[in-house]
PDB file of C-alpha atoms in Angstrom:
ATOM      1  CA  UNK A   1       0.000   0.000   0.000  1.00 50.00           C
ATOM      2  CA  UNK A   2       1.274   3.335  -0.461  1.00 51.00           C
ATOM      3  CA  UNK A   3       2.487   6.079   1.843  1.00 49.00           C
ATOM      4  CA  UNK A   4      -0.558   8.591   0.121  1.00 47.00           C
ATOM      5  CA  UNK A   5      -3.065   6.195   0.542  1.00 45.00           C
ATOM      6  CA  UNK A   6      -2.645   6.016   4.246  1.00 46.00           C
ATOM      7  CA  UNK A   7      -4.019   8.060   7.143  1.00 45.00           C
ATOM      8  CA  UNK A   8      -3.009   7.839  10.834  1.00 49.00           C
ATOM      9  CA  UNK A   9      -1.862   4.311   9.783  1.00 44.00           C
ATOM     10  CA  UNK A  10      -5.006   3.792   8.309  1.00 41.00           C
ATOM     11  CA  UNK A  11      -6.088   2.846   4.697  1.00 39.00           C
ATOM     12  CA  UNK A  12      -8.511   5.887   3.756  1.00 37.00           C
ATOM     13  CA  UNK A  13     -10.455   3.094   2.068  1.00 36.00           C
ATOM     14  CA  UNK A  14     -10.976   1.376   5.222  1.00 37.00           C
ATOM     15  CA  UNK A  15     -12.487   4.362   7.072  1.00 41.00           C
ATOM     16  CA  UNK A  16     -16.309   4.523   7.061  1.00 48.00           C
ATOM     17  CA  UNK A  17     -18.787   7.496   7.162  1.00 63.00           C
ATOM     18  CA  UNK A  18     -19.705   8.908  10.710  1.00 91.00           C
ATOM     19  CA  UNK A  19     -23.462   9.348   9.522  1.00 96.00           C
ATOM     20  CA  UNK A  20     -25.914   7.629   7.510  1.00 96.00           C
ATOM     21  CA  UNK A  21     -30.030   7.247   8.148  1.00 98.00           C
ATOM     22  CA  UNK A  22     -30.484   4.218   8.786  1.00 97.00           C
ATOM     23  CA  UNK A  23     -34.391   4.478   8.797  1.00 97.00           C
ATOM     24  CA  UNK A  24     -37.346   5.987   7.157  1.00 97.00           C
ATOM     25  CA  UNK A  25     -41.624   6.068   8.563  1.00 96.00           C
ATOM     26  CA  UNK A  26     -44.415   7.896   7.966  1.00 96.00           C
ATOM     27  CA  UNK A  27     -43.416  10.419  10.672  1.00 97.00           C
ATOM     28  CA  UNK A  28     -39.364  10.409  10.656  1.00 97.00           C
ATOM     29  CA  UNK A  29     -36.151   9.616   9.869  1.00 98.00           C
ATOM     30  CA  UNK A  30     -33.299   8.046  12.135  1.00 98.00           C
ATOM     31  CA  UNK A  31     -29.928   8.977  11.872  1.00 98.00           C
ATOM     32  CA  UNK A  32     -27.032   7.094  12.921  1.00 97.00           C
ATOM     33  CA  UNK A  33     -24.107   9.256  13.721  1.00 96.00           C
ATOM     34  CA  UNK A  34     -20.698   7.858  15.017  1.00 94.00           C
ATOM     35  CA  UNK A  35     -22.708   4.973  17.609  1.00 93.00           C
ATOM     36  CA  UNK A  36     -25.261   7.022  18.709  1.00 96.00           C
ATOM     37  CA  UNK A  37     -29.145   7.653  16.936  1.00 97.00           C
ATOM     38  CA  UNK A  38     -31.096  10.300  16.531  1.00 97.00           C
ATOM     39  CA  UNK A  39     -34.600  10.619  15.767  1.00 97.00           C
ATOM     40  CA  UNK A  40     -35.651  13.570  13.593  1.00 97.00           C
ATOM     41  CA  UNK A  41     -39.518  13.621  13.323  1.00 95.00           C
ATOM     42  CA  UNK A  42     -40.964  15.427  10.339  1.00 95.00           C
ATOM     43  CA  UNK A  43     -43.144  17.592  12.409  1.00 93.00           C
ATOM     44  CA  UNK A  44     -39.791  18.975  13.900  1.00 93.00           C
ATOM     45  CA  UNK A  45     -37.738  18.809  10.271  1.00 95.00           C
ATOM     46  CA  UNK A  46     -39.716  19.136   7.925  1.00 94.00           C
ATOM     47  CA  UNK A  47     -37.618  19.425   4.750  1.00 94.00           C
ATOM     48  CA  UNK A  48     -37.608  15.400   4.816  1.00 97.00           C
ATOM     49  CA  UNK A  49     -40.722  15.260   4.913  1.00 95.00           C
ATOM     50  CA  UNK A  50     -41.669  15.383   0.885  1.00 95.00           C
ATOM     51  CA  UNK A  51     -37.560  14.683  -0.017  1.00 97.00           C
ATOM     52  CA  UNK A  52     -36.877  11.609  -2.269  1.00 97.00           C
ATOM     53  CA  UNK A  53     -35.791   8.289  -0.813  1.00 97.00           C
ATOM     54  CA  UNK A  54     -32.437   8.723  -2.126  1.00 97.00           C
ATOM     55  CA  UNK A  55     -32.044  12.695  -1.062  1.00 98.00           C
ATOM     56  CA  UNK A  56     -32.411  11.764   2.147  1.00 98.00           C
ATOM     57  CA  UNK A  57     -30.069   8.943   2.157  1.00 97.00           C
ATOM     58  CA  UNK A  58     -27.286  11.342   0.334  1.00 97.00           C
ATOM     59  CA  UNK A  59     -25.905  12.614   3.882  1.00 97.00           C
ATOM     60  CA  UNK A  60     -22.676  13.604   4.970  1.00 97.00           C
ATOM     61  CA  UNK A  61     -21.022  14.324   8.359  1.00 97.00           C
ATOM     62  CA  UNK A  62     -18.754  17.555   7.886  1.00 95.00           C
ATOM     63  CA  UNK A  63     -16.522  18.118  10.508  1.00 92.00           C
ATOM     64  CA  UNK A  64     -17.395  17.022  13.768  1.00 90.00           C
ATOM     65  CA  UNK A  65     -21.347  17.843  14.265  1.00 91.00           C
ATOM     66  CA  UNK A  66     -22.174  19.385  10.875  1.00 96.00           C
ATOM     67  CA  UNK A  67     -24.675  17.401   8.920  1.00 97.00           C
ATOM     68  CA  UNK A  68     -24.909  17.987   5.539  1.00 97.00           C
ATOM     69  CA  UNK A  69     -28.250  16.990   2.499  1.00 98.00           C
ATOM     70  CA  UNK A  70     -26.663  18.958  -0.533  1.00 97.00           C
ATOM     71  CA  UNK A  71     -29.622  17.871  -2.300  1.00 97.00           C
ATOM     72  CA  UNK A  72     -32.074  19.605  -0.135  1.00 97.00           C
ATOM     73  CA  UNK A  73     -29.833  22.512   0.598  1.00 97.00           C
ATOM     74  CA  UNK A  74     -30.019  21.427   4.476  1.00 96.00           C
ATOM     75  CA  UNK A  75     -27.011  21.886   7.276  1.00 95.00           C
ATOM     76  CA  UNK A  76     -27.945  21.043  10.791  1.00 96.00           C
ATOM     77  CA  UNK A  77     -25.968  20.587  13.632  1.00 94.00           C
ATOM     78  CA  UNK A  78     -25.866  17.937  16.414  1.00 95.00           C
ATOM     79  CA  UNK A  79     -27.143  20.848  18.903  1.00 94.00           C
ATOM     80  CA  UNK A  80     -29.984  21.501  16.866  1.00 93.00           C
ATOM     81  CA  UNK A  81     -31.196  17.719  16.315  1.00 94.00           C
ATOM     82  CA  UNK A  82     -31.140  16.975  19.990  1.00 94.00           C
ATOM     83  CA  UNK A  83     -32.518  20.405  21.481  1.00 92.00           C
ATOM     84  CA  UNK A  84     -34.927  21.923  18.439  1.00 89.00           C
ATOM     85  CA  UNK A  85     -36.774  23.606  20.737  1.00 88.00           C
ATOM     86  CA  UNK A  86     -34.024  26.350  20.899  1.00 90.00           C
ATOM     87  CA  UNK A  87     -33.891  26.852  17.276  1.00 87.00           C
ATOM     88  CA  UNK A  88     -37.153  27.583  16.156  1.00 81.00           C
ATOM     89  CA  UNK A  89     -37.889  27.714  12.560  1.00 70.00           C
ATOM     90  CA  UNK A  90     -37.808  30.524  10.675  1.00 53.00           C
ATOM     91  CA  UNK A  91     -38.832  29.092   7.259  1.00 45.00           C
ATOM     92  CA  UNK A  92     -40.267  25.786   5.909  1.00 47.00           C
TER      93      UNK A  92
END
């Protein structure tokens, strides 16, 4: 293996995404991030709630608590999916 290909001793094809939703209902999505779940009801987030199957699955974990859809322009944090009380919304 090459010395580019490696990261803290680590193959970079080894390492695995920190997020992924591992669940869709009627009235949510779950999302797995590192080993802990989160439930996101649509009621509470609801730019899922009309997305496409595979919009929703197209997720990405940037940085350390930034949560990423690029395909339905949405960036939440891990603050704001376990306390959305304190971040009302200010558009749907």
């Amino acid at each position: 293996m090459n010395k580019s290909s490696m990261t803290n001793g680590i193959a970079t094809s080894a390492i695995k995404s920190n997020v992924e939703v591992t669940h869709l209902s009627r009235n949510g999505l779950i999302l797995l991030v590192g080993d802990k779940e989160y439930y996101l009801s649509y009621e509470k987030f609801p730019w899922f709630r009309r997305a496409t199957v595979d919009d929703v699955f197209n997720v990405q974990l940037l940085g350390k608590n930034r949560i990423r859809w690029d395909a339905l322009d949405v960036d939440l944090n891990l603050s704001i999916i376990t306390n959305p009380e304190a971040y009302p919304l200010v558009a749907e």
